GROMACS .gro file of C-alpha atoms in nm:
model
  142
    1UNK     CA    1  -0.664  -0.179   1.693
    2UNK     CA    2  -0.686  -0.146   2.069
    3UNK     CA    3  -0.523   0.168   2.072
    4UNK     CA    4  -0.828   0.287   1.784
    5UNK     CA    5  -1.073   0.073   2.038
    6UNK     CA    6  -0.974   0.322   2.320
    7UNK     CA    7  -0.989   0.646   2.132
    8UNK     CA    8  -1.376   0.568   2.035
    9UNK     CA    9  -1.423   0.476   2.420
   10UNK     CA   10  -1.307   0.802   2.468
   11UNK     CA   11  -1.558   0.974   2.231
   12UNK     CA   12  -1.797   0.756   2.345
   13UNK     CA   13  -1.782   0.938   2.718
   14UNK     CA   14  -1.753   1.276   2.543
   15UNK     CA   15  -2.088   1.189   2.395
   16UNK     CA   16  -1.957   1.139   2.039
   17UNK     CA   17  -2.041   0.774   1.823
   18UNK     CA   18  -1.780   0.590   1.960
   19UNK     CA   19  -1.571   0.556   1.663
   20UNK     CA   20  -1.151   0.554   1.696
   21UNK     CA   21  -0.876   0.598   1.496
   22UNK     CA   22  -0.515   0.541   1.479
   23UNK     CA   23  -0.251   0.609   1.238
   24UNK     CA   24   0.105   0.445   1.257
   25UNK     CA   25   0.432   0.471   1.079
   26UNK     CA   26   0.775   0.276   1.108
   27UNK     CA   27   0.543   0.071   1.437
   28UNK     CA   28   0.485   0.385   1.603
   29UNK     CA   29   0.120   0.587   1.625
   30UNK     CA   30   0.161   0.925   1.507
   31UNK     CA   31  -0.251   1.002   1.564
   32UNK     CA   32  -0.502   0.923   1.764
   33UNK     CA   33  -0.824   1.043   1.715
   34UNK     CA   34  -1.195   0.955   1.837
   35UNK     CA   35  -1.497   1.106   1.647
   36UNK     CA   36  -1.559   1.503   1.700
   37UNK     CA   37  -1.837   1.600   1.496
   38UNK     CA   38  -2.012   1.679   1.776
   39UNK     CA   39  -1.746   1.797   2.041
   40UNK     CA   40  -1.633   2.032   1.730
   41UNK     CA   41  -1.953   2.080   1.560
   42UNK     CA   42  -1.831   1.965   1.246
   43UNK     CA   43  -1.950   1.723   1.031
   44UNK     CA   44  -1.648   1.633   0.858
   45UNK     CA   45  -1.492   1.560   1.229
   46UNK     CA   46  -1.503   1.161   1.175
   47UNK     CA   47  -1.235   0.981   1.368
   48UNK     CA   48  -1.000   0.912   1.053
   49UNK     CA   49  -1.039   1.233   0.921
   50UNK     CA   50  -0.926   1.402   1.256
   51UNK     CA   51  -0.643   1.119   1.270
   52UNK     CA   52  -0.544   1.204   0.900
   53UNK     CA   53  -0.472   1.576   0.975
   54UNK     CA   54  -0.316   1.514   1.261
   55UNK     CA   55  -0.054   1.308   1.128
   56UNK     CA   56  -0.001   1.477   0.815
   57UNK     CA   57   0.070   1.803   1.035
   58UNK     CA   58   0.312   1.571   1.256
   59UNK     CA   59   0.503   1.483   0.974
   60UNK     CA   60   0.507   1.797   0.758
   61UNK     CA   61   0.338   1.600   0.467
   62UNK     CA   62  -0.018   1.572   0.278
   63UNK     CA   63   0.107   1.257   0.202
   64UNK     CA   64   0.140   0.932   0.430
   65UNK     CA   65   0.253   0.647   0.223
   66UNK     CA   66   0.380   0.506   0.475
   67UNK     CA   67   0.150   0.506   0.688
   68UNK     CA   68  -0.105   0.266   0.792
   69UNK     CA   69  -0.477   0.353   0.957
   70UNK     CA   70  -0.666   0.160   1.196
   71UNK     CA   71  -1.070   0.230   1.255
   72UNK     CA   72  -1.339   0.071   1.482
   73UNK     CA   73  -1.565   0.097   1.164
   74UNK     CA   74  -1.538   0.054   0.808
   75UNK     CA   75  -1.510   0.428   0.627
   76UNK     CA   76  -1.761   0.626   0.499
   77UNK     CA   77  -1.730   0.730   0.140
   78UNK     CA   78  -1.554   1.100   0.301
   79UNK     CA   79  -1.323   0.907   0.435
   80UNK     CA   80  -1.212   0.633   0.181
   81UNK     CA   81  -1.151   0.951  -0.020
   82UNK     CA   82  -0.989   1.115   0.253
   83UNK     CA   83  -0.747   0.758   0.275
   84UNK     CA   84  -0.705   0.761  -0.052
   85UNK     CA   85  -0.579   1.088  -0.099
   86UNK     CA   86  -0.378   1.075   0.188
   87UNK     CA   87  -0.201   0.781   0.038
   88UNK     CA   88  -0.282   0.566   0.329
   89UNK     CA   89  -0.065   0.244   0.274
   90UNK     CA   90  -0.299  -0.023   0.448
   91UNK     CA   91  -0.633   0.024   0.582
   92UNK     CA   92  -0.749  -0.196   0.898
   93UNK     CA   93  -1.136  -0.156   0.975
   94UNK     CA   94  -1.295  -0.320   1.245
   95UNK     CA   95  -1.706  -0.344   1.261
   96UNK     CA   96  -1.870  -0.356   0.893
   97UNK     CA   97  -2.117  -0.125   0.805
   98UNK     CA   98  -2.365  -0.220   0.581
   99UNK     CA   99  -2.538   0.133   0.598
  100UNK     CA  100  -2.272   0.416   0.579
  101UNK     CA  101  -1.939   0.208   0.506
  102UNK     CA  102  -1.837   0.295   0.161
  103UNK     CA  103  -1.493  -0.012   0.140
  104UNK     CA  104  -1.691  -0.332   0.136
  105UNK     CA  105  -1.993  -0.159   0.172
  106UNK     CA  106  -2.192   0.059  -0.050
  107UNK     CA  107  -2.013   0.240  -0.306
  108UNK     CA  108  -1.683   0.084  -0.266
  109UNK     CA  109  -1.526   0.376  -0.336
  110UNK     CA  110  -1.186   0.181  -0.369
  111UNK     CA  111  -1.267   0.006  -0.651
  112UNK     CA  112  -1.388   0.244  -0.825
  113UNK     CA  113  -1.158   0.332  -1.180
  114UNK     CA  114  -1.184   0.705  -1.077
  115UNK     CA  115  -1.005   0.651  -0.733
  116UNK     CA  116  -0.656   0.719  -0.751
  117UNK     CA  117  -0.512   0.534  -0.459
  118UNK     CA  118  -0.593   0.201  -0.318
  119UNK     CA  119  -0.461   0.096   0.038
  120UNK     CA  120  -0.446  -0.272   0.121
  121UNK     CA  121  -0.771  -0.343   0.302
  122UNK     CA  122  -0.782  -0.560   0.603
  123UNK     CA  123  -1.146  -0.576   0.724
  124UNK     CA  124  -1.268  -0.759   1.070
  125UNK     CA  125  -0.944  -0.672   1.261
  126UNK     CA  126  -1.130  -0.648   1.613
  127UNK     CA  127  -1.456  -0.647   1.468
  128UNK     CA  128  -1.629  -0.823   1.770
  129UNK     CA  129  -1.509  -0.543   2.014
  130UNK     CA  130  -1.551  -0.219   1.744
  131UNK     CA  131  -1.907  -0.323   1.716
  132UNK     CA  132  -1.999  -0.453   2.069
  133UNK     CA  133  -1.884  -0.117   2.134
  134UNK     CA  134  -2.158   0.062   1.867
  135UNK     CA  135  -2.416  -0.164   1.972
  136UNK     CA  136  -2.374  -0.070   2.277
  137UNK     CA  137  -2.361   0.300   2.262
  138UNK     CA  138  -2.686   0.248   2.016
  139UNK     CA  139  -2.877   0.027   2.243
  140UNK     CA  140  -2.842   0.278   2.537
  141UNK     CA  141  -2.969   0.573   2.333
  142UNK     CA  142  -3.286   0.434   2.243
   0.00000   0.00000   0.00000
């Protein structure tokens, strides 16, 4: 998680919510990614998304089951579907979010019987930091 806390420091300077994103296999990260919707103008540019297609294109596969994802915030309902499809193995979200998150949050896409996949979910894992880090960013822009 402090290698997911970095990448969203990173957006955070590029102007971007300061979300971050790691994916690792076999103990090593494969992607990093911050957010980019704005850097890219993309909407779909969220931090796991970016991380996702990163590491399927490092290892030549749509498919990650072995893979395990790492995120300052809990997903949106995009990206649950983008975990999910990617066969993410286990999912470990920082900050809750009570607004957009779609895990423990809203629509808990996960648990619903139309979603194919279901990672193990580890929520809080640096939550103190991931949403220091929002608050922070928020606080400043208003």
């Amino acid at each position: 998680m402090d290698l997911a806390l970095k990448a969203a420091e990173i957006a955070q300077i590029a102007g971007e919510v300061p979300i971050g994103c790691v994916v690792v296999r076999d103990g090593e990260v494969i992607a990093s990614a911050g957010n980019r919707t704005l850097t890219d103008r993309d909407p779909t540019a969220h931090a796991e998304i970016v991380a996702i297609r990163d590491a399927a294109r490092r290892i030549g596969s749509e498919r990650l089951v072995d893979c395990d994802l790492y995120v300052t915030l809990e997903p949106c309902t995009m990206c649950a579907g983008a975990i999910s499809s990617a066969r993410i193995r286990r999912l470990y979200y920082g900050a809750a979010d009570p607004k957009g998150g779609a895990v423990d949050s809203g629509v808990r896409f996960f648990a619903q019987p139309t979603c194919h996949h279901v990672p193990e979910v580890y929520p809080s894992v640096g939550e103190t930091e991931s949403a220091t880090l929002l608050r922070e960013f928020f606080k400043a822009r208003r």
